[in-house]
Coordinates of C-alpha atoms in Angstrom, one line a residue:
Chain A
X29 CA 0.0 0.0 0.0
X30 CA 2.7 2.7 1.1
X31 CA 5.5 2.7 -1.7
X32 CA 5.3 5.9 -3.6
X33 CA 6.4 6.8 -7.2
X34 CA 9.0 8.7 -5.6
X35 CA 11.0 6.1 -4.3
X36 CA 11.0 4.2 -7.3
X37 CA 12.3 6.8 -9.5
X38 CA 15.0 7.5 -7.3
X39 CA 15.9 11.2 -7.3
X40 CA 15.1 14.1 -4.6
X41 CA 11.4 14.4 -4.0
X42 CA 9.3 17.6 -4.1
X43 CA 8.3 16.2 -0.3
X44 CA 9.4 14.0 2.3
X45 CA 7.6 13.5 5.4
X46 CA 9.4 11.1 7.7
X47 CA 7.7 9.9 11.2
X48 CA 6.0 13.8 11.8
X49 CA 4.3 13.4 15.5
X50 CA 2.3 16.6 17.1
X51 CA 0.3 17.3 19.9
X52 CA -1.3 20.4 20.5
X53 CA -0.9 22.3 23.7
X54 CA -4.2 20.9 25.2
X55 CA -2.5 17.0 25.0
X56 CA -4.6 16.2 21.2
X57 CA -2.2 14.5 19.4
X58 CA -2.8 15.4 15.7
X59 CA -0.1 13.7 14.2
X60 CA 1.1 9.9 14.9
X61 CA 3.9 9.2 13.1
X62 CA 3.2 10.4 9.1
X63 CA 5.6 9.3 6.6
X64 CA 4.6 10.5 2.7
X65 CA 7.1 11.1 0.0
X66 CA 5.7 12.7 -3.1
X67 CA 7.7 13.2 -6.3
X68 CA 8.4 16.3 -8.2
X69 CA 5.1 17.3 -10.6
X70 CA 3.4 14.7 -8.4
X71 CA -0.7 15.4 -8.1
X72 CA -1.9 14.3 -4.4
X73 CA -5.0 14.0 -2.7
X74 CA -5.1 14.1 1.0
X75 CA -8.0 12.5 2.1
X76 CA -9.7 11.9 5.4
X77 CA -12.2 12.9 7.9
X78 CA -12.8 15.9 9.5
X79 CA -10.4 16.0 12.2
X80 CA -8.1 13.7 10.9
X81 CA -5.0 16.1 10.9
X82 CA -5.0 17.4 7.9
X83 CA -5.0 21.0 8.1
X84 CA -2.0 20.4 11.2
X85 CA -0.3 18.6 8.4
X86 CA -0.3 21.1 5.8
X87 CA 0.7 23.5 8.6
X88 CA 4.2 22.0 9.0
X89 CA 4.6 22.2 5.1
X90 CA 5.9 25.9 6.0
X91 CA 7.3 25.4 9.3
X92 CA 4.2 27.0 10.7
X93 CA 3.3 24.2 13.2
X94 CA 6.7 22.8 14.6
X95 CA 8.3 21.1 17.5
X96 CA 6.3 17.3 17.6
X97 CA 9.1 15.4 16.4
X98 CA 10.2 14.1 12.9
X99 CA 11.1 15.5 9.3
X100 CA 9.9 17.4 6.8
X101 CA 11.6 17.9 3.8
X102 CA 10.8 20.7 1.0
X103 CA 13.2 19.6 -2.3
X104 CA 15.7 18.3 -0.1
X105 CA 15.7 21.6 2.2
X106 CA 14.8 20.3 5.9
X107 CA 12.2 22.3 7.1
X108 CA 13.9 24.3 9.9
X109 CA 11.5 26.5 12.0
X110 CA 14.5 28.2 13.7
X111 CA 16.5 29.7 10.6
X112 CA 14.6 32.9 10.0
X113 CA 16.5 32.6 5.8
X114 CA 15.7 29.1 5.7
X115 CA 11.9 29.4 6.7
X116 CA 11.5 32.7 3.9
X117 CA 12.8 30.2 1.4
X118 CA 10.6 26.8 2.6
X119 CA 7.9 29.7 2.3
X120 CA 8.5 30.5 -1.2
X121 CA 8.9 26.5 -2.2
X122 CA 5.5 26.0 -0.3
X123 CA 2.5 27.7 -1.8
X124 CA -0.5 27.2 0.6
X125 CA -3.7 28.4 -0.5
X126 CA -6.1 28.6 2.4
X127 CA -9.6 27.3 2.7
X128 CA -11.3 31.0 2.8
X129 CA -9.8 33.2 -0.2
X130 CA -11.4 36.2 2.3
X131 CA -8.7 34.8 4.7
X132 CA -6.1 35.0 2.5
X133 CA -6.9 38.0 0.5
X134 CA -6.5 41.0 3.3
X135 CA -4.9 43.7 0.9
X136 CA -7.3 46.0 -0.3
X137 CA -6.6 45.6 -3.8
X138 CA -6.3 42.2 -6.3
X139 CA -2.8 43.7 -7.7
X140 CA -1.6 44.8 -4.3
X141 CA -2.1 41.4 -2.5
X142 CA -0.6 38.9 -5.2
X143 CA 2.7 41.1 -4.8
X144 CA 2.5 41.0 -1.4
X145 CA 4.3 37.3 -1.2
X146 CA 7.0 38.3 -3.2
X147 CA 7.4 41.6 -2.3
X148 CA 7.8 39.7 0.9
X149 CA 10.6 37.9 -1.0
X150 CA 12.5 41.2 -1.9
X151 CA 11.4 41.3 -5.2
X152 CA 10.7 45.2 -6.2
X153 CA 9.8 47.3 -9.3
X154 CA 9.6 46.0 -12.8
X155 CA 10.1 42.5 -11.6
X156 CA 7.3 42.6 -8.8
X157 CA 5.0 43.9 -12.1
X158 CA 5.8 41.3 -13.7
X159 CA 5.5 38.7 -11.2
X160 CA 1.9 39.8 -10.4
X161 CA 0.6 40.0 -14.2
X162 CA 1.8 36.6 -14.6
X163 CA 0.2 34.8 -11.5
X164 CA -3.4 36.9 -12.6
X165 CA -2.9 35.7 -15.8
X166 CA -2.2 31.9 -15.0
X167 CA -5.5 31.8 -13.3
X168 CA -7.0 34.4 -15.7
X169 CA -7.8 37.4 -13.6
X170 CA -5.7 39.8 -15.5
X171 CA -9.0 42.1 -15.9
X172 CA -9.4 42.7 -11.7
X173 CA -6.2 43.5 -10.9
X174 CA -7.8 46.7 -9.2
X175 CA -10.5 45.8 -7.9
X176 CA -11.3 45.4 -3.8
X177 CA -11.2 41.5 -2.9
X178 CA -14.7 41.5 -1.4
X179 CA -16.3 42.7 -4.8
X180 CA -15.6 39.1 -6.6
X181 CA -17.3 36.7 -6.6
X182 CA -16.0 33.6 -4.2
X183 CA -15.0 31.5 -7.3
X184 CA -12.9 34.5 -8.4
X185 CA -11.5 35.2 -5.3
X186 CA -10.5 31.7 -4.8
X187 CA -8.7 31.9 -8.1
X188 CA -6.8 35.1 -6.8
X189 CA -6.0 33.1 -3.3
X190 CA -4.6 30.5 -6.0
X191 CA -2.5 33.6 -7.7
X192 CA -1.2 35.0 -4.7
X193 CA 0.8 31.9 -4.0
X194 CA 1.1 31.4 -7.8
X195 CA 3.5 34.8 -7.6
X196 CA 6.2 33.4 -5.4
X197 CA 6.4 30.5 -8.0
X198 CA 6.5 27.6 -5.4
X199 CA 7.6 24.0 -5.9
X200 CA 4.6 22.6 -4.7
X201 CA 1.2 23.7 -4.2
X202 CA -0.7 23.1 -1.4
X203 CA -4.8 23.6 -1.4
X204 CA -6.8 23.6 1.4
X205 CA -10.4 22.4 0.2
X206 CA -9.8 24.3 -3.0
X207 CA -13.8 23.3 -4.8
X208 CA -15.3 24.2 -1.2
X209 CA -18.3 26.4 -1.6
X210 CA -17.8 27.0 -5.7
X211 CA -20.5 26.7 -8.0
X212 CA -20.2 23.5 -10.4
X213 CA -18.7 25.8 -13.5
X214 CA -16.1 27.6 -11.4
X215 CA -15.1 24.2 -9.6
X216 CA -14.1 22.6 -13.1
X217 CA -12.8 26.0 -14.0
X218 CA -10.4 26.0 -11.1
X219 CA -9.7 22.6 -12.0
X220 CA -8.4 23.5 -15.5
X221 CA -6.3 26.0 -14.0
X222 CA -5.0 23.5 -11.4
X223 CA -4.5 21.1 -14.5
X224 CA -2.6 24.1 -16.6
X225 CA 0.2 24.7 -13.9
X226 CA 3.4 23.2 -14.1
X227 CA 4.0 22.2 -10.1
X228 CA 3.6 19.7 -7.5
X229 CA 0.2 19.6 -6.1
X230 CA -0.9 18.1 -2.9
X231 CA -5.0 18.8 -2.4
X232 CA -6.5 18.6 1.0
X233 CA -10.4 17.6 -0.1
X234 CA -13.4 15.8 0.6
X235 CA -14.7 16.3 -2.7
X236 CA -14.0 12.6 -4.0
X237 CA -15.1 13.1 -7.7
X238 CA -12.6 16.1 -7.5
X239 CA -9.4 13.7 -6.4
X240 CA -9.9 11.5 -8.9
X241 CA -10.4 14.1 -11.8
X242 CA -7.0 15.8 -10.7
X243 CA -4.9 13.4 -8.8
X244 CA -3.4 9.9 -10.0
X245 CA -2.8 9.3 -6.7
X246 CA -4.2 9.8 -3.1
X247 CA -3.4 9.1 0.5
X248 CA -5.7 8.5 3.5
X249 CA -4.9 10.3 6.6
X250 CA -6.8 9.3 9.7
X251 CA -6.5 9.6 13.2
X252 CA -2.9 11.3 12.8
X253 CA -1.6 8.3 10.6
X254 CA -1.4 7.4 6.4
X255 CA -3.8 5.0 6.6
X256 CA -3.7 4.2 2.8
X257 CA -1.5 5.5 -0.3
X258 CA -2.2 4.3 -4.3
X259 CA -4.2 5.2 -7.5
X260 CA -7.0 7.0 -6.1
X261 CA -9.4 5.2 -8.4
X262 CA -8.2 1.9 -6.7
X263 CA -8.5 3.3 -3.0
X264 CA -12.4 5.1 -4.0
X265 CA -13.1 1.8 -5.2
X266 CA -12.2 0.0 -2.1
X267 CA -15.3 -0.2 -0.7
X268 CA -14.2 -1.4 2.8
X269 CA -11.6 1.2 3.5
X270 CA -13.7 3.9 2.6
X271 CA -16.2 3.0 5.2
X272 CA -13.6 2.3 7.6
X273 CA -12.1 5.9 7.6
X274 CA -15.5 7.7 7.0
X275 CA -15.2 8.5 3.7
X276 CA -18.4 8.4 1.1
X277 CA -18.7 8.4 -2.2
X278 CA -21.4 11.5 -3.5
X279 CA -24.8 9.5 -4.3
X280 CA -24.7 7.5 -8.0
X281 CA -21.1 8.4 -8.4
X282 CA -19.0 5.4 -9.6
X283 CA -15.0 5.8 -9.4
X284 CA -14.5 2.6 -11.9
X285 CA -16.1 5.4 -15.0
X286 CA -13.4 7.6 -15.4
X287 CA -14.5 11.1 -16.9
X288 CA -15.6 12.0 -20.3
Chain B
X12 CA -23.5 57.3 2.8
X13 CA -20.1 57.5 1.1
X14 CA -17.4 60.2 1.9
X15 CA -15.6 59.7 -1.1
X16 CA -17.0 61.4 -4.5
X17 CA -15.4 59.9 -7.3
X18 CA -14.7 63.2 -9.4
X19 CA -12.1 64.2 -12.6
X20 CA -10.9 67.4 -10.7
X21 CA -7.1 69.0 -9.7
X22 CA -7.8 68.2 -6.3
X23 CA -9.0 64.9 -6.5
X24 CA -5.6 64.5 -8.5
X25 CA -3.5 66.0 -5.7
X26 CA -1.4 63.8 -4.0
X27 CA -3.1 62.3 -0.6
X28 CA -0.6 64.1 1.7
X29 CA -0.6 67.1 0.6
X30 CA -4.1 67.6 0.8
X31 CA -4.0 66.0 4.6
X32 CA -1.3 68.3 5.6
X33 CA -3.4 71.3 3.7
X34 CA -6.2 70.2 5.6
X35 CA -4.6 70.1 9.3
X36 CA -3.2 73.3 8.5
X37 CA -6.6 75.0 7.7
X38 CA -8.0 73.5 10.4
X39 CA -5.1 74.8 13.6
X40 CA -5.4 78.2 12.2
X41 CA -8.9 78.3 12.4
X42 CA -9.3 76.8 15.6
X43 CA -6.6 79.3 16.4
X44 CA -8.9 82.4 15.6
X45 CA -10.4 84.7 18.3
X46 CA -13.9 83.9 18.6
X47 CA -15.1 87.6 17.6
X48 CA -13.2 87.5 14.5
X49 CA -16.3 87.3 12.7
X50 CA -15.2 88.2 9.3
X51 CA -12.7 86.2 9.2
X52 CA -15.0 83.4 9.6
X53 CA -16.6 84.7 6.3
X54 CA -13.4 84.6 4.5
X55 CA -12.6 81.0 5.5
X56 CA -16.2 79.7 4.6
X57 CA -15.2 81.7 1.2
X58 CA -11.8 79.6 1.0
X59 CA -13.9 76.0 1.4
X60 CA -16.4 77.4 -1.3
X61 CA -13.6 77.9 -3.8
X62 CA -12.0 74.5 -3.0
X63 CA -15.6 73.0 -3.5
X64 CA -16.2 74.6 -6.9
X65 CA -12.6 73.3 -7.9
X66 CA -13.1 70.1 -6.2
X67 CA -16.6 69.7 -8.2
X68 CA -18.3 68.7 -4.5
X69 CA -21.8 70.1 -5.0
X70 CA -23.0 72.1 -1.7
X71 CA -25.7 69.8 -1.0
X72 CA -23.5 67.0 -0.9
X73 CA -21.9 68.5 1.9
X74 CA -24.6 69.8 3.6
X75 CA -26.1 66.4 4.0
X76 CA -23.5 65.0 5.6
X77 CA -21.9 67.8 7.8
X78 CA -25.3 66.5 9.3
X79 CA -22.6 64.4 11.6
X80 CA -22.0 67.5 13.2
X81 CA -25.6 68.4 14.9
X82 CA -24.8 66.8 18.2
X83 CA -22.2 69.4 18.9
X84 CA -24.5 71.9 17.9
X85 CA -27.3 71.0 20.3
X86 CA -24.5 71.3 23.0
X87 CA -23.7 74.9 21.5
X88 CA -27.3 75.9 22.0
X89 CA -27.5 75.1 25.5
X90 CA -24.8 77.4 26.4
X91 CA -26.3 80.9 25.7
X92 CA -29.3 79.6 28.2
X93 CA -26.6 78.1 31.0
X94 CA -24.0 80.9 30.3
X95 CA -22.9 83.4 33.3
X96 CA -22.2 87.0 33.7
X97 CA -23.7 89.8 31.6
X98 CA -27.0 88.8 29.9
X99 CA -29.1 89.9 27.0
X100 CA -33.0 90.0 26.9
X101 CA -34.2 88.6 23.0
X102 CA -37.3 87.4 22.6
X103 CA -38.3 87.1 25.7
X104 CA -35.5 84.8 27.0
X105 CA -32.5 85.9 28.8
X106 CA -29.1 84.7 26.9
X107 CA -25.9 85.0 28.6
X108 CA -23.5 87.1 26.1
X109 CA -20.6 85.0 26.8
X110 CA -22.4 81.9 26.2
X111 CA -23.5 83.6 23.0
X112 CA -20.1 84.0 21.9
X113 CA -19.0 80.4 23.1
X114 CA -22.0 78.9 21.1
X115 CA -20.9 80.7 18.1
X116 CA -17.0 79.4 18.5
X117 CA -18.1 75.9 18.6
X118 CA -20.6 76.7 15.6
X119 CA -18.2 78.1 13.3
X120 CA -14.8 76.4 13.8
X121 CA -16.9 73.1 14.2
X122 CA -18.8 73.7 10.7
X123 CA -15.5 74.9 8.8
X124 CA -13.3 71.9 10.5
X125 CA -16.1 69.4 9.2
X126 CA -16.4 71.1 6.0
X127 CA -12.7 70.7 5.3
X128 CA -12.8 67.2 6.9
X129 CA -15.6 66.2 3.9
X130 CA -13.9 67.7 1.2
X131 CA -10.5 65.8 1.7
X132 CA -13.0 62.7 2.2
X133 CA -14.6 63.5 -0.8
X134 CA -11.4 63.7 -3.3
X135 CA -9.3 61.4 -1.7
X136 CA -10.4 57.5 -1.7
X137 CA -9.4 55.5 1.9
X138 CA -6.6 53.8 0.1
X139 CA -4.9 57.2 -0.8
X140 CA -5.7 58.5 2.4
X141 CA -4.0 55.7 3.9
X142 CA -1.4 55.8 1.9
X143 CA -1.1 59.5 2.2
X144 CA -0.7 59.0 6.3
X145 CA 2.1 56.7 5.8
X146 CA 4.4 59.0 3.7
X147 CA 3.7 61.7 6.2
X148 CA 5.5 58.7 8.4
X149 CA 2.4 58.0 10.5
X150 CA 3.8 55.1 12.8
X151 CA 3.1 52.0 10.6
X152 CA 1.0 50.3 13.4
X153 CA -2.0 52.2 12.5
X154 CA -1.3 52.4 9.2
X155 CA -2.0 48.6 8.8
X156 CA -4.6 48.6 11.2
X157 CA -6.0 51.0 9.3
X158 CA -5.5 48.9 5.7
X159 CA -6.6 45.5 7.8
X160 CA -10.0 47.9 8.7
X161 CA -10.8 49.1 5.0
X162 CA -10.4 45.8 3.3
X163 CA -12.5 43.7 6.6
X164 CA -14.9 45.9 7.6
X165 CA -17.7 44.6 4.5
X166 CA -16.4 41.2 5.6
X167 CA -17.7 42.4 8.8
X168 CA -20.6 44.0 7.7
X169 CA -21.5 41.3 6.1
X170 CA -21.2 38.6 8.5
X171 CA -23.6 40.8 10.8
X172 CA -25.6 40.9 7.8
X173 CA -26.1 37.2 7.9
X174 CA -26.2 36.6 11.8
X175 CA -29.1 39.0 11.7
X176 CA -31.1 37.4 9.2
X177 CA -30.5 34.0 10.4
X178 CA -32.1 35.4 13.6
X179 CA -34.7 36.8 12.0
X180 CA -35.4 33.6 10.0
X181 CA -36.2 32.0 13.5
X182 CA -38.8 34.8 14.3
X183 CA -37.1 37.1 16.6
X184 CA -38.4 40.5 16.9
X185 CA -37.2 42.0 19.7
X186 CA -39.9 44.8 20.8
X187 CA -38.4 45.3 24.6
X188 CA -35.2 45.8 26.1
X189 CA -34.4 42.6 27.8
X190 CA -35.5 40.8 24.7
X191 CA -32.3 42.2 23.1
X192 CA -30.5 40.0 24.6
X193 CA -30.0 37.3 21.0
X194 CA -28.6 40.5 19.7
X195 CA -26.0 40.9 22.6
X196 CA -25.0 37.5 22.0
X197 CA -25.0 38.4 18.3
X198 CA -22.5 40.9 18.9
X199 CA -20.1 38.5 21.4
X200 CA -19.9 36.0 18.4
X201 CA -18.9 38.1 15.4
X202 CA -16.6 39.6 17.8
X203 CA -15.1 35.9 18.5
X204 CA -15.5 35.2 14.6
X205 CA -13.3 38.1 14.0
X206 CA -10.7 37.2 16.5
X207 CA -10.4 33.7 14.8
X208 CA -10.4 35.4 11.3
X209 CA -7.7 37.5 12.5
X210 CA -5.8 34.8 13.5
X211 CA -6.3 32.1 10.3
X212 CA -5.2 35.7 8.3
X213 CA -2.1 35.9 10.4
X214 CA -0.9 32.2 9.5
X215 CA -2.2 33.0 5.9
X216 CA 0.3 36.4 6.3
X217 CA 3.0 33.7 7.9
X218 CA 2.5 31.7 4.7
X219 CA 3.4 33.8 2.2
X220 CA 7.0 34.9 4.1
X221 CA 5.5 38.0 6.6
X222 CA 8.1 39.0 8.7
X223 CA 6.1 41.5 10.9
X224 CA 6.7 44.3 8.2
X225 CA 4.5 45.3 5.2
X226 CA 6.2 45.3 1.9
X227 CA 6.6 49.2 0.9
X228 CA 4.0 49.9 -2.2
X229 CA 5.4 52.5 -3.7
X230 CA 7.8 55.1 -3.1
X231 CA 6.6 58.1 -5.0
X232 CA 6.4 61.4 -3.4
X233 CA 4.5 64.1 -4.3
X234 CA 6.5 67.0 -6.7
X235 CA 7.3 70.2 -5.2
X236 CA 4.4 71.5 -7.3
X237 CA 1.5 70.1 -5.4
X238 CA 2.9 70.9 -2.2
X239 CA 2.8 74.8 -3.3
X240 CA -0.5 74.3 -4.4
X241 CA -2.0 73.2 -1.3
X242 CA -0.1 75.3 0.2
X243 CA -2.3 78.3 -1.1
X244 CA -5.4 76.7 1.3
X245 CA -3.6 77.6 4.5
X246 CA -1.3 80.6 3.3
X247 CA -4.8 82.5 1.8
X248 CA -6.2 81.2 5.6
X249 CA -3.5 82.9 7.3
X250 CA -3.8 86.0 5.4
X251 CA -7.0 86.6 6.1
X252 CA -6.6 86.1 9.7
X253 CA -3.6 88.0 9.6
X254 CA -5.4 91.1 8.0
X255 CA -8.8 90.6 10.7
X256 CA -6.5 91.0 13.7
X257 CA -4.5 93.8 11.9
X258 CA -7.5 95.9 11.7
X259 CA -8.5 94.8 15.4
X260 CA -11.2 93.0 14.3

């Protein structure tokens, strides 16, 4: 079951988790012991419950959450909380886009807050320009570069979340529930643009159909552990593991018709 | 309401700090003015109406919203009736002179300060405003609590929006005071919702490399020119008060 491409193919992968433990301060433990490699250009889906440690996970991508014990490993750069110059570059590596865009979005214009990551970065003038046009463009917003954040719609504002992190060209990109609350066109929508982009991808969701459209493969996080890692068609199949960890199919949806 | 009025005119083009510092300026000298100085009054009020004509800002627009300022005047007319020492008889009711003359102070310089107040508000957005603060080097604390403010408060707004119709949905109509009490409670929970928000926006802010510094947006000053021509707002005030008290009043 564990086994990952990664491993296989032998050279530095976009990610490496190695026996990650965390408890929060009130005694939870969150994390058991996760171990996940996933290779560069890799598409994931992290699967699971609700309260199965997923958001705590994605946390320690960027050195946010810290201190449990184990290893977390961005492209072969350790994930050190402690080096102020190694954390600024984990953070440009690791693009997390955040469940609510309204959370992420906090600059009062579209233009002003995708150059706030790499003006963060020390990027300045013509380059910064540059930087932002480009991330509007990849997830085509170019047109609302001025416009207030809370005057899009949620679909577009997701898609600028996605720019924001877009601008500091990470390695891998990290989405928190990114088809949460989006109408059916600007979920597929989002999907092309998640499709068009030439990075790692590892997709916190518990929209199945959504997994299997985007990511070859998926891994099951419960209770703080990988409970399961393959093709994500084969593990939505498995009829018995899904039940086991909570997990349900959406009503008539079969995983063995692929799409189209 | 809005305070901004989005107008094609020299001042709205007029870069935000030199308008603010225009502004203050107007604003110290006529606070600064002896109460009796009537005319000089008249000359100031003159010196808006000319910015206003340039500015574009009709006078009804700012007549409906120096509305904010009718508390203070209630205030001012209690003072004639409360005032001390010599008194005047008119119409019927005795007015103390000196509260007279302090009701008129906090008429006039309150009226002009609010009229100057809404015409910066009205050519200058809450961005530029904003921005205008922190090139005048206005500690960069409120400056970003400021920015946080602007781009949360319809967040805010809207939240509210929603808590109140969801309690309206279950048939609360509160008609008495102690029946507000859903509405308190209303209150404590968008104020915990925002606390939360604050923080998930924090680790969003973490995410993307903040260091406990916003990135500089731009470093463009305004040109020598614009300073001189605001300047002509408080230079034309100063003049004016200059000749009043020359002429002893």
């Amino acid at each position: 079951m564990t086994g990952s491409a990664s491993s296989i193919i032998g050279m530095t992968p976009a990610l490496s988790i190695t026996g990650l433990r965390f408890a929060y301060p009130d005694g939870r433990e969150a994390l058991r012991g996760v171990d996940l490699s996933v290779a560069p250009g890799e598409r994931v889906a992290l699967l699971g419950p609700n309260g199965a440690g997923k958001t705590t996970l994605v946390l320690h991508l960027n050195g946010i959450l810290h201190g449990g014990g184990g290893r977390v490993e961005i492209s072969g750069m350790p994930v050190a909380p402690g080096d102020r110059a190694a954390i600024t570059e984990i953070r440009r590596r690791v693009g997390v886009v955040f469940q609510d865009p309204d959370d992420q979005l906090f600059m009062p214009s579209v233009a002003e807050d995708v150059a706030f990551g790499p003006a963060n970065l020390g990027v300045r003038g013509a380059e910064l320009t540059a930087r932002v046009d480009e991330a509007l463009a990849a997830v085509g917003m170019t047109g609302h570069r001025d416009q207030v954040p809370h005057h899009l719609s949620f679909g577009q504002r997701r898609r600028v979340a996605v720019a924001t992190v877009l601008a500091m060209r990470p390695e891998i990109l990290v989405l928190d529930e990114p088809s949460s609350n989006l109408d059916p066109a600007s979920r597929r929508e989002l999907a092309e643009i998640i499709e068009s982009l030439p990075v790692t991808v590892l997709m916190v969701t518990h929209d199945l159909p959504y997994a299997l459209e985007l990511c070859p493969r998926s891994v099951i996080l419960d209770a703080g552990r990988i409970v399961a890692d393959g093709g994500t068609q084969a593990l939505l199949a498995d009829r018995e593991l899904m039940a086991e960890h909570r997990l349900e199919l959406p009503f008539g949806f079969d995983p063995a018709m692929r799409r189209g | 309401m809005s305070l901004h009025l989005d107008r094609e005119s020299p001042i709205h083009r007029l870069s935000p700090e030199v308008k603010i510092v225009a502004m203050l300026l107007f604003t110290v000298l006529v606070v600064s003015t002896p109460r009796t100085a009537f005319a000089a009054f008249g000359g100031y009020l003159l010196l808006l109406a000319v910015v206003a004509v340039i500015a574009r800002v009709p006078a009804g627009w700012l007549a409906k919203r120096a509305t904010i300022e009718l508390p203070f005047v209630v205030l001012a007319v209690a003072l004639p009736f409360a005032g001390r020492g010599e008194r005047v008889d008119w119409l019927g009711f005795s007015l103390s002179v000196d509260g007279l003359h302090g009701a008129w102070n906090i008429f006039a310089k309150g009226t002009l300060g609010v009229l100057a107040s809404l015409l910066l508000a009205a050519t200058t957005t809450m961005r530029d405003l904003i921005l205008g603060l922190d090139r005048l080097r206005c500690p960069v604390v409120f400056t970003q609590i400021m920015t946080f403010m602007l781009r949360y408060i319809d967040v805010l707004a809207d939240d509210a929006r929603r808590m109140r119709i969801a309690r309206l949905s279950r048939a609360y109509d509160p008609r008495f005071l102690w029946q507000a009490k859903a509405f308190a409670v209303g209150v404590g929970s968008l104020f915990l919702r925002s606390y939360e928000r604050g923080e998930r926006v924090y680790l969003a802010m973490l995410s993307r490399g903040y260091t406990g510094r916003l990135p500089a947006v731009s470093d463009s000053r305004a040109p020598a020119r614009e300073w001189a021509l605001s300047a002509t707002l408080p230079v034309a005030t100063a003049a004016i008060l200059a000749v009043v008290l020359a002429r002893g009043m």
